[in-house]
PDB file of C-alpha atoms in Angstrom:
ATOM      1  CA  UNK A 188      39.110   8.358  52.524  1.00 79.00           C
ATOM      2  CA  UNK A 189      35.407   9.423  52.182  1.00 83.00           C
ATOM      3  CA  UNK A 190      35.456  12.353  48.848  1.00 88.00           C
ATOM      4  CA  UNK A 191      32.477  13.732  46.587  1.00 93.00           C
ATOM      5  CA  UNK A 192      33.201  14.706  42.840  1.00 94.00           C
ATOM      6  CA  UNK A 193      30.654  17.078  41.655  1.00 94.00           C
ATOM      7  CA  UNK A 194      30.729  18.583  37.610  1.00 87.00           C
ATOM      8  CA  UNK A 195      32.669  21.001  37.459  1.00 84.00           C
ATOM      9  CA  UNK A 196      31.028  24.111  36.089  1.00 84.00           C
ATOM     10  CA  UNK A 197      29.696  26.832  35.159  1.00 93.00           C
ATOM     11  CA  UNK A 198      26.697  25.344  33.982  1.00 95.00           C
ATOM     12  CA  UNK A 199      24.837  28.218  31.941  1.00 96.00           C
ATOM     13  CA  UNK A 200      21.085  27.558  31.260  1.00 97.00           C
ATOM     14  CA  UNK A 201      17.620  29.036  29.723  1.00 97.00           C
ATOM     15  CA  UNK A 202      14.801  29.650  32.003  1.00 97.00           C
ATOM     16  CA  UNK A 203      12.362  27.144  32.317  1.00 96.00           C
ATOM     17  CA  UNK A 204      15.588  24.337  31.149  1.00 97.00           C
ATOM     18  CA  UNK A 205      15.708  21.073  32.823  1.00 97.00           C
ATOM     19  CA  UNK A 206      19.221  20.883  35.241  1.00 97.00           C
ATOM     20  CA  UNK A 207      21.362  18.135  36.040  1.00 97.00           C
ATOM     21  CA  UNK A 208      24.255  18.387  38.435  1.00 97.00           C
ATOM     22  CA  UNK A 209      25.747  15.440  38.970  1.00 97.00           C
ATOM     23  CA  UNK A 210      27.379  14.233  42.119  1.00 97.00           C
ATOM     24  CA  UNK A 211      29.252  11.069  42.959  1.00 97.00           C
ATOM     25  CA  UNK A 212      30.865   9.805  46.182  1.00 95.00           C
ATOM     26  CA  UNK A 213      33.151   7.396  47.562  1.00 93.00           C
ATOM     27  CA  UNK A 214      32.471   6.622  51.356  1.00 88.00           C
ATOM     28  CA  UNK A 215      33.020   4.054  53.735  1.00 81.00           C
ATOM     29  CA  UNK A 216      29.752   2.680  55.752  1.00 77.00           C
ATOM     30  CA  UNK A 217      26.444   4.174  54.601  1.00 78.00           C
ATOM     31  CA  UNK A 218      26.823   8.082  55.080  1.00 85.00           C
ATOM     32  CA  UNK A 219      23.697  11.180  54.336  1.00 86.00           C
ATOM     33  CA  UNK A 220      24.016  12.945  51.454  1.00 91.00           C
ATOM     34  CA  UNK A 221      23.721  16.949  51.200  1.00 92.00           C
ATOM     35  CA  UNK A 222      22.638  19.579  48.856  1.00 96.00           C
ATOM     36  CA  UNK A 223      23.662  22.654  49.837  1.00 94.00           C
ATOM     37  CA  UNK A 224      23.007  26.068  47.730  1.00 95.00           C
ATOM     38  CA  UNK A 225      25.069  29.335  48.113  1.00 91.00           C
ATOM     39  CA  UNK A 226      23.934  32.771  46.796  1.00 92.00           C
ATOM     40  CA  UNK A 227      25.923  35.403  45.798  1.00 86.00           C
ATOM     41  CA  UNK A 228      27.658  36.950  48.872  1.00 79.00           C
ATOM     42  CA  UNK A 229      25.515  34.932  50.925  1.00 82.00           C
ATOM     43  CA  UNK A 230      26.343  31.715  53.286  1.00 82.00           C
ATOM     44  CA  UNK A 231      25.453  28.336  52.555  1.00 87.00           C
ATOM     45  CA  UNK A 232      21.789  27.142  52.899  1.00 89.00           C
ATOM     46  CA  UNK A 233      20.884  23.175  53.228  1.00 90.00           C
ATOM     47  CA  UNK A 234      18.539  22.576  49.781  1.00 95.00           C
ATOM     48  CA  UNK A 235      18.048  19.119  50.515  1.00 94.00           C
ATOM     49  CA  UNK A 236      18.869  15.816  51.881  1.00 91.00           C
ATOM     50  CA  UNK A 237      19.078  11.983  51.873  1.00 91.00           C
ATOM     51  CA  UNK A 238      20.009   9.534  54.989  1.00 85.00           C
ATOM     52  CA  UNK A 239      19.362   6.514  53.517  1.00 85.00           C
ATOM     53  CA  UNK A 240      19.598   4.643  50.008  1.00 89.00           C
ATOM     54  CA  UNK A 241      16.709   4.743  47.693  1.00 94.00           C
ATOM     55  CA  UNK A 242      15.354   8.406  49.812  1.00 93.00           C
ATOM     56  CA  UNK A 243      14.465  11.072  47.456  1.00 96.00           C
ATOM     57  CA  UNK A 244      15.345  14.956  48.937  1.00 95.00           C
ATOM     58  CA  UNK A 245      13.311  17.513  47.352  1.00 96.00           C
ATOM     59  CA  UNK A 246      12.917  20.913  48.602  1.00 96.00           C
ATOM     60  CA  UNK A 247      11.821  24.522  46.338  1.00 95.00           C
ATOM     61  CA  UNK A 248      11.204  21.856  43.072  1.00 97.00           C
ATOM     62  CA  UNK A 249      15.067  20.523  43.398  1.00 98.00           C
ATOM     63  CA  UNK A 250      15.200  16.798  43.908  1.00 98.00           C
ATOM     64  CA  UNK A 251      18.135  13.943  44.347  1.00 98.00           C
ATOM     65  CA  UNK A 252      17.825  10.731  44.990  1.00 97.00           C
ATOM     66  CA  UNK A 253      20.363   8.404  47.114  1.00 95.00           C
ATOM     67  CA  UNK A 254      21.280   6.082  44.558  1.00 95.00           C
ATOM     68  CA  UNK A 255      23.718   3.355  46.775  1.00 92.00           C
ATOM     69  CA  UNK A 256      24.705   1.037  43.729  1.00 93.00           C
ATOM     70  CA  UNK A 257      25.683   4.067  41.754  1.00 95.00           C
ATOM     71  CA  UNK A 258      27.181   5.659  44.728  1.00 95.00           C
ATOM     72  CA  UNK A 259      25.530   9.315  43.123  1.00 96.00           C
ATOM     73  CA  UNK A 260      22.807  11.945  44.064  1.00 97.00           C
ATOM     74  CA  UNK A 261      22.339  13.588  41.383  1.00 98.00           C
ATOM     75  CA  UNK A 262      20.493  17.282  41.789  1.00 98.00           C
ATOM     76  CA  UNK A 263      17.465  17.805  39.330  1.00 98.00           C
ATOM     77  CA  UNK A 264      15.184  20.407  38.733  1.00 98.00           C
ATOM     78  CA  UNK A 265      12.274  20.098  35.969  1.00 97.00           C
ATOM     79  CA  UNK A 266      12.354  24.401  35.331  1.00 96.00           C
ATOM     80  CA  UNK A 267      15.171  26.507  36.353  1.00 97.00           C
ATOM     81  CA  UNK A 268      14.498  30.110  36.914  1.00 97.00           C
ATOM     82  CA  UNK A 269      16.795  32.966  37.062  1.00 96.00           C
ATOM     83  CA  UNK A 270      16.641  32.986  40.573  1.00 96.00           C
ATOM     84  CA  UNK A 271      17.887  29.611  41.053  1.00 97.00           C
ATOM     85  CA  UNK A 272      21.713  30.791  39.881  1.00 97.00           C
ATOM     86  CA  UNK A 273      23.693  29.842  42.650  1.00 96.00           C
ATOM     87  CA  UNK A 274      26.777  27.740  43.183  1.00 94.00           C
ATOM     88  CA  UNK A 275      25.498  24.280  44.428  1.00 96.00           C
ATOM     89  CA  UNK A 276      27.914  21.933  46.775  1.00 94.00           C
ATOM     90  CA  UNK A 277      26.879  17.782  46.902  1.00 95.00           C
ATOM     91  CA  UNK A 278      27.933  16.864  50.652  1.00 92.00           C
ATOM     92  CA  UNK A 279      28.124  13.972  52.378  1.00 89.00           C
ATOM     93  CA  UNK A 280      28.176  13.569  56.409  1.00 83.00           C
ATOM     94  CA  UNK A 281      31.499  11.495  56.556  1.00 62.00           C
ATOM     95  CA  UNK A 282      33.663   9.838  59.620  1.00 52.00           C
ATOM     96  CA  UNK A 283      36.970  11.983  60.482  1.00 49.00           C
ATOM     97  CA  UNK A 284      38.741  11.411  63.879  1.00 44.00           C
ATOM     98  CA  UNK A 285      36.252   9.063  64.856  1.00 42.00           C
ATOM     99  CA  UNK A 286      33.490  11.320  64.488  1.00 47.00           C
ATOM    100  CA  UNK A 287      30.531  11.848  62.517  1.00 52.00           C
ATOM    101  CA  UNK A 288      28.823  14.712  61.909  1.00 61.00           C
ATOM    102  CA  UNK A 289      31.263  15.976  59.442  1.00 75.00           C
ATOM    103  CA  UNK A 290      30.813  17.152  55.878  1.00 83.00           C
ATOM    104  CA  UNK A 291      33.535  16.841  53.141  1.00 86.00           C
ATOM    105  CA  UNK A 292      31.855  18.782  50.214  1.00 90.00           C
ATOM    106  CA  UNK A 293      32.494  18.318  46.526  1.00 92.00           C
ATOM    107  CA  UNK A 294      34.394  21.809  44.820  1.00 91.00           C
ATOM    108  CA  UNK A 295      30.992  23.162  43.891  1.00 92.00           C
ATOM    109  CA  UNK A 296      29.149  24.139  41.017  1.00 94.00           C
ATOM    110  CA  UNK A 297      28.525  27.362  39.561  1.00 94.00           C
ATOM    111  CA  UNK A 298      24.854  27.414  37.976  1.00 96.00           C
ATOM    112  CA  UNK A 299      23.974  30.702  35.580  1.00 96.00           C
ATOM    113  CA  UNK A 300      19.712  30.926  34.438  1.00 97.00           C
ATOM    114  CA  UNK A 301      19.553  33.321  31.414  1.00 96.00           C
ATOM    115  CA  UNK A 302      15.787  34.606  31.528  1.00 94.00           C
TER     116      UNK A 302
ATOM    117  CA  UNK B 211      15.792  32.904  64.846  1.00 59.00           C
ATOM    118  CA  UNK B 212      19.478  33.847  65.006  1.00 69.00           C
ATOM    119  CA  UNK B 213      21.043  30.603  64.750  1.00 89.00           C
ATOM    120  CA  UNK B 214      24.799  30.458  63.779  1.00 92.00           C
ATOM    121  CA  UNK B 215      26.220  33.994  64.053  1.00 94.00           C
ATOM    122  CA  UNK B 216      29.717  34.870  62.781  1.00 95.00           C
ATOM    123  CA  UNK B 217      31.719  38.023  63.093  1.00 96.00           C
ATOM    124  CA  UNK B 218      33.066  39.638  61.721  1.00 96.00           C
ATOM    125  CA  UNK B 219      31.485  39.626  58.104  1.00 93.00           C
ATOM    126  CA  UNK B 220      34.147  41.405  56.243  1.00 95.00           C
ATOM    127  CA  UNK B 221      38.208  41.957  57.511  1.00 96.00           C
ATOM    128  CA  UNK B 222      41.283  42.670  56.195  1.00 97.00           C
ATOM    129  CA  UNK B 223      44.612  42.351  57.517  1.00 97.00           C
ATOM    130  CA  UNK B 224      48.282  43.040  57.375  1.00 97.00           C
ATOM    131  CA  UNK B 225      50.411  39.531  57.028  1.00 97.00           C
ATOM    132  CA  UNK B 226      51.783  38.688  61.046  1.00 97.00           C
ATOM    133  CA  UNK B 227      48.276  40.423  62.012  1.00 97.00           C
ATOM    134  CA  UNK B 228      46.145  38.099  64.737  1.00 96.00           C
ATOM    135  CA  UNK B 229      42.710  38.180  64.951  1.00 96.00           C
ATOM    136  CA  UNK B 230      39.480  36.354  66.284  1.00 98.00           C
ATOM    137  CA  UNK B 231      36.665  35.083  63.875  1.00 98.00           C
ATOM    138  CA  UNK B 232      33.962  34.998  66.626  1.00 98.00           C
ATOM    139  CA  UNK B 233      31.025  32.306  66.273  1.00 97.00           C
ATOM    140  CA  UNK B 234      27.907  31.824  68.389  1.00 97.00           C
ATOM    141  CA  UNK B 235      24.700  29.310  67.800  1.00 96.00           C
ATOM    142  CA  UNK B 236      21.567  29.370  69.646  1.00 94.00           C
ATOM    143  CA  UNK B 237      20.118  25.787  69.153  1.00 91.00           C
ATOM    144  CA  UNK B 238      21.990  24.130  72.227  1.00 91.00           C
ATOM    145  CA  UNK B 239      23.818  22.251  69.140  1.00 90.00           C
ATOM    146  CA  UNK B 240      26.683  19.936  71.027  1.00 89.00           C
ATOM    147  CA  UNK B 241      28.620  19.713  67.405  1.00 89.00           C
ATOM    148  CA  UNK B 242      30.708  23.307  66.275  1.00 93.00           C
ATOM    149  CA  UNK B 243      33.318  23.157  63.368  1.00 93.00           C
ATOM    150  CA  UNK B 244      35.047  26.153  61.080  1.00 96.00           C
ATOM    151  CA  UNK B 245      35.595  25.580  56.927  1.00 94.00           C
ATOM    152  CA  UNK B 246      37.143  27.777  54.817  1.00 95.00           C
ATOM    153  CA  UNK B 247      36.126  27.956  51.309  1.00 92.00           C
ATOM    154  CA  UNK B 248      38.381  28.267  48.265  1.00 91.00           C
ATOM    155  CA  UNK B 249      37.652  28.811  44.398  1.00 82.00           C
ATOM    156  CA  UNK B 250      37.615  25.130  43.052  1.00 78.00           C
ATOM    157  CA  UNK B 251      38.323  23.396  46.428  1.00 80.00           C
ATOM    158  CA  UNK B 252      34.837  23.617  48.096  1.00 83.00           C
ATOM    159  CA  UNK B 253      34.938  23.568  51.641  1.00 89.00           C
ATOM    160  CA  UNK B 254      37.882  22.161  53.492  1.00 92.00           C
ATOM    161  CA  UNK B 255      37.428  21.475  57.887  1.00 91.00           C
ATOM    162  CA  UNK B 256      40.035  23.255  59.720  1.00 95.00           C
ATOM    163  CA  UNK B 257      39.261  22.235  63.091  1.00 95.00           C
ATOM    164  CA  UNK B 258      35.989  21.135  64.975  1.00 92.00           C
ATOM    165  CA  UNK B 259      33.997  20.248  68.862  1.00 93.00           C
ATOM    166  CA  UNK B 260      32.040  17.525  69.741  1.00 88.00           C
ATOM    167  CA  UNK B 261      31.694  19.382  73.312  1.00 91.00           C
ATOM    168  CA  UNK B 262      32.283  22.553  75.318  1.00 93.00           C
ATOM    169  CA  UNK B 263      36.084  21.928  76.089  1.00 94.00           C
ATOM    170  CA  UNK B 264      36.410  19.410  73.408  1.00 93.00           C
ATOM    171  CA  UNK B 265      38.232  20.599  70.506  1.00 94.00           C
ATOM    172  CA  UNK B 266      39.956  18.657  67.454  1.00 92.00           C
ATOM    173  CA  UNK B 267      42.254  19.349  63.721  1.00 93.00           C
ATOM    174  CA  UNK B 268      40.269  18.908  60.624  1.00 90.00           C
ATOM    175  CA  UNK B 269      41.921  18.396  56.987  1.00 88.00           C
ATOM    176  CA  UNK B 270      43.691  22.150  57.015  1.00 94.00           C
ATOM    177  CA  UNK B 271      44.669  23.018  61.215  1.00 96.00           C
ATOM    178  CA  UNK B 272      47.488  24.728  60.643  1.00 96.00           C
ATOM    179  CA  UNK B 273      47.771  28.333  61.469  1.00 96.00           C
ATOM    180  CA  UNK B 274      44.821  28.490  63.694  1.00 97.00           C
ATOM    181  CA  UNK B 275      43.733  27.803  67.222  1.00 97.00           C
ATOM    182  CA  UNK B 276      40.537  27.373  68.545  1.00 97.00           C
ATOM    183  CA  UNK B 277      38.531  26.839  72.186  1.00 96.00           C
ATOM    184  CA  UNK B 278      34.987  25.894  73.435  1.00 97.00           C
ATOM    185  CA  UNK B 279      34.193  27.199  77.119  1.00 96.00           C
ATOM    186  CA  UNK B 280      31.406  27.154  76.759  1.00 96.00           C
ATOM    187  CA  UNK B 281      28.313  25.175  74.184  1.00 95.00           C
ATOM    188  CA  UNK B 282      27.518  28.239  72.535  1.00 96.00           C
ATOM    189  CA  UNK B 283      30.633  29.779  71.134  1.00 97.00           C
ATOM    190  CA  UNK B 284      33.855  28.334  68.956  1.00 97.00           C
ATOM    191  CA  UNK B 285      35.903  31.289  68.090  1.00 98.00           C
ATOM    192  CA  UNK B 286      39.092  30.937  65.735  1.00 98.00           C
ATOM    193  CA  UNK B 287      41.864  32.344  66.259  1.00 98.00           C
ATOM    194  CA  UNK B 288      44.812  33.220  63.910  1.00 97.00           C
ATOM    195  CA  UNK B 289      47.839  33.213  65.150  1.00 92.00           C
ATOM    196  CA  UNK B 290      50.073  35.375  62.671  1.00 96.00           C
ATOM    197  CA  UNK B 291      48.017  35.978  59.533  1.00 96.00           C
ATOM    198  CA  UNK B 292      49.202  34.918  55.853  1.00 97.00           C
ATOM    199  CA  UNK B 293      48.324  35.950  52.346  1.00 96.00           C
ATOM    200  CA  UNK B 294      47.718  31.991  52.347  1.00 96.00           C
ATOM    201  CA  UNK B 295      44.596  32.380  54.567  1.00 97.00           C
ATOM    202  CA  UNK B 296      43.113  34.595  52.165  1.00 97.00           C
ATOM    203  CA  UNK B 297      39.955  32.849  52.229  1.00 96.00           C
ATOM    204  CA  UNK B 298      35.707  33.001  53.375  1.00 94.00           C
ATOM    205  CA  UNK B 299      35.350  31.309  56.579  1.00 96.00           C
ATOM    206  CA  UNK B 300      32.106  29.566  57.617  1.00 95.00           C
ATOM    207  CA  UNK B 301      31.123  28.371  60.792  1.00 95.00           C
ATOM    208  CA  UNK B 302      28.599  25.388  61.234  1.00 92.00           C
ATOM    209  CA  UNK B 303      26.868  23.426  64.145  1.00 91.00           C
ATOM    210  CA  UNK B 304      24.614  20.452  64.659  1.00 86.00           C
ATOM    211  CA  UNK B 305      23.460  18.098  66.874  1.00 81.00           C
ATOM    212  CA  UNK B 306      25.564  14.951  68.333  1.00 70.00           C
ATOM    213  CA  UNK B 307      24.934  11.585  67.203  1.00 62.00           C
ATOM    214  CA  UNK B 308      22.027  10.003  67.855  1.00 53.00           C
ATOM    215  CA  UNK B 309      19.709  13.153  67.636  1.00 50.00           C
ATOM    216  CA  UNK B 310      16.730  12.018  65.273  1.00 47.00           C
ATOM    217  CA  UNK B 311      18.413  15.793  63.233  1.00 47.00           C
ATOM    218  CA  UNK B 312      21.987  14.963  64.338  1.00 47.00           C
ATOM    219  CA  UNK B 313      23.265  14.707  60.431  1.00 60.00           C
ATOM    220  CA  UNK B 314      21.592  18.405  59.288  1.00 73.00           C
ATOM    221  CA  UNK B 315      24.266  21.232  60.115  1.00 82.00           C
ATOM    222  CA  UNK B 316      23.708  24.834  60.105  1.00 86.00           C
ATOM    223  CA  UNK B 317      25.578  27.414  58.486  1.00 90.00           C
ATOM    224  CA  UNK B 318      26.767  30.931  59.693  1.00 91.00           C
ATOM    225  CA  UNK B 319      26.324  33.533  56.420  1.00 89.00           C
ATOM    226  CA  UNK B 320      30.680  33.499  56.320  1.00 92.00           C
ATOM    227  CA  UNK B 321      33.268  36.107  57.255  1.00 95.00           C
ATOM    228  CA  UNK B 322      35.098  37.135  54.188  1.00 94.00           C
ATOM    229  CA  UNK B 323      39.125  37.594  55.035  1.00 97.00           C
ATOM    230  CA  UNK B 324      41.892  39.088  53.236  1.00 97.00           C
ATOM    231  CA  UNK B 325      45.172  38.908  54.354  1.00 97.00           C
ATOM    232  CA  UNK B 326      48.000  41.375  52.468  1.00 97.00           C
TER     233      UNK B 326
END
């Protein structure tokens, strides 16, 4: 069935470091791809997204693009900041019971900004 | 904007306990579902609507119940609570198919649940 592996973290940075979280899927058909960011003690929030291959998401400097022949959307940002530490989930919209509309979510990944 | 709304935020409860994790959206969304979230197992669908009186299992239905009697609300219920469900909870909701926004789904902020 449709999954999304995500790196595992944490991933501890520097402020003003360049981040990579990468995210790989497996899916059947040609599903949208999800960022989604979580705060501490907070709910998740949709960062960004991708509904077609070769579209690039970008939202608050964060960017992935929808890379079909790698099957990845990776998650990039040019200059963390400390405010940006967060776990981050990679998400795709995938078929289950004959219905779309539902997101299987990689485990997550924890990212730490040291100012 | 009050979008999803889940209640309550914070609960804990004795194991064989029942209770109702309520959840209400505002955007005339067609599509409800409840995850539960797990340290190193992201988010896992335990059941979901496509419909007021439409409900379905996800990946992880056992040990809860669920209704929609209306568009607005998708409470869960469990039935006899576990140490097991120890877990946050987050309701969503979205469009159907074929909405030009059908594929972006809102999040409730989570109800965090411990079961002893």
């Amino acid at each position: 069935g449709d999954s999304v592996t995500q790196m595992e973290g944490p991933v501890t940075l520097s402020e003003e470091a360049f981040l990579t979280i990468n995210c790989t899927y497996t899916a059947t058909g040609y599903p949208s791809l999800f960022w989604y960011v979580q705060y501490p003690g907070e709910g998740l929030q949709l960062l960004l997204k991708a509904t077609k291959a070769d579209d690039k998401g970008s939202n608050k400097g964060f960017e992935a693009t929808y890379r079909k022949e790698t099957t990845s959307f990776h998650l990039e940002k040019g200059s963390v900041q400390v405010s940006d530490s967060a776990v981050y989930f990679c998400a795709l919209s995938g078929r289950y019971g004959g219905a779309t509309n539902k997101l299987i979510f990689g485990t997550g990944t924890l990212l730490a900004v040291q100012p | 904007n009050a979008g999803v709304t889940q209640t309550p935020k914070f609960q804990v409860l004795k194991t064989g306990q029942s209770m109702t994790l309520q959840c209400a959206q505002d955007m005339n969304h067609e599509y409800m579902s409840w995850y539960r979230q797990d340290p190193g197992m992201g988010l896992r669908l335990i059941h979901y609507s496509v419909g007021a009186g439409i409900t379905d299992q996800g990946e992880v239905p056992n040990g809860y119940n669920v209704s929609r009697s209306t568009t607005e609300d998708f409470p869960l219920r469990l039935l006899s609570a576990a140490p097991s469900q120890t877990s946050v909870y987050f309701c969503a909701s979205s469009y159907g198919e074929g909405r030009s926004s059908g594929n972006t789904i809102y999040f409730g902020e989570g109800s965090w649940l411990t079961v002893v």
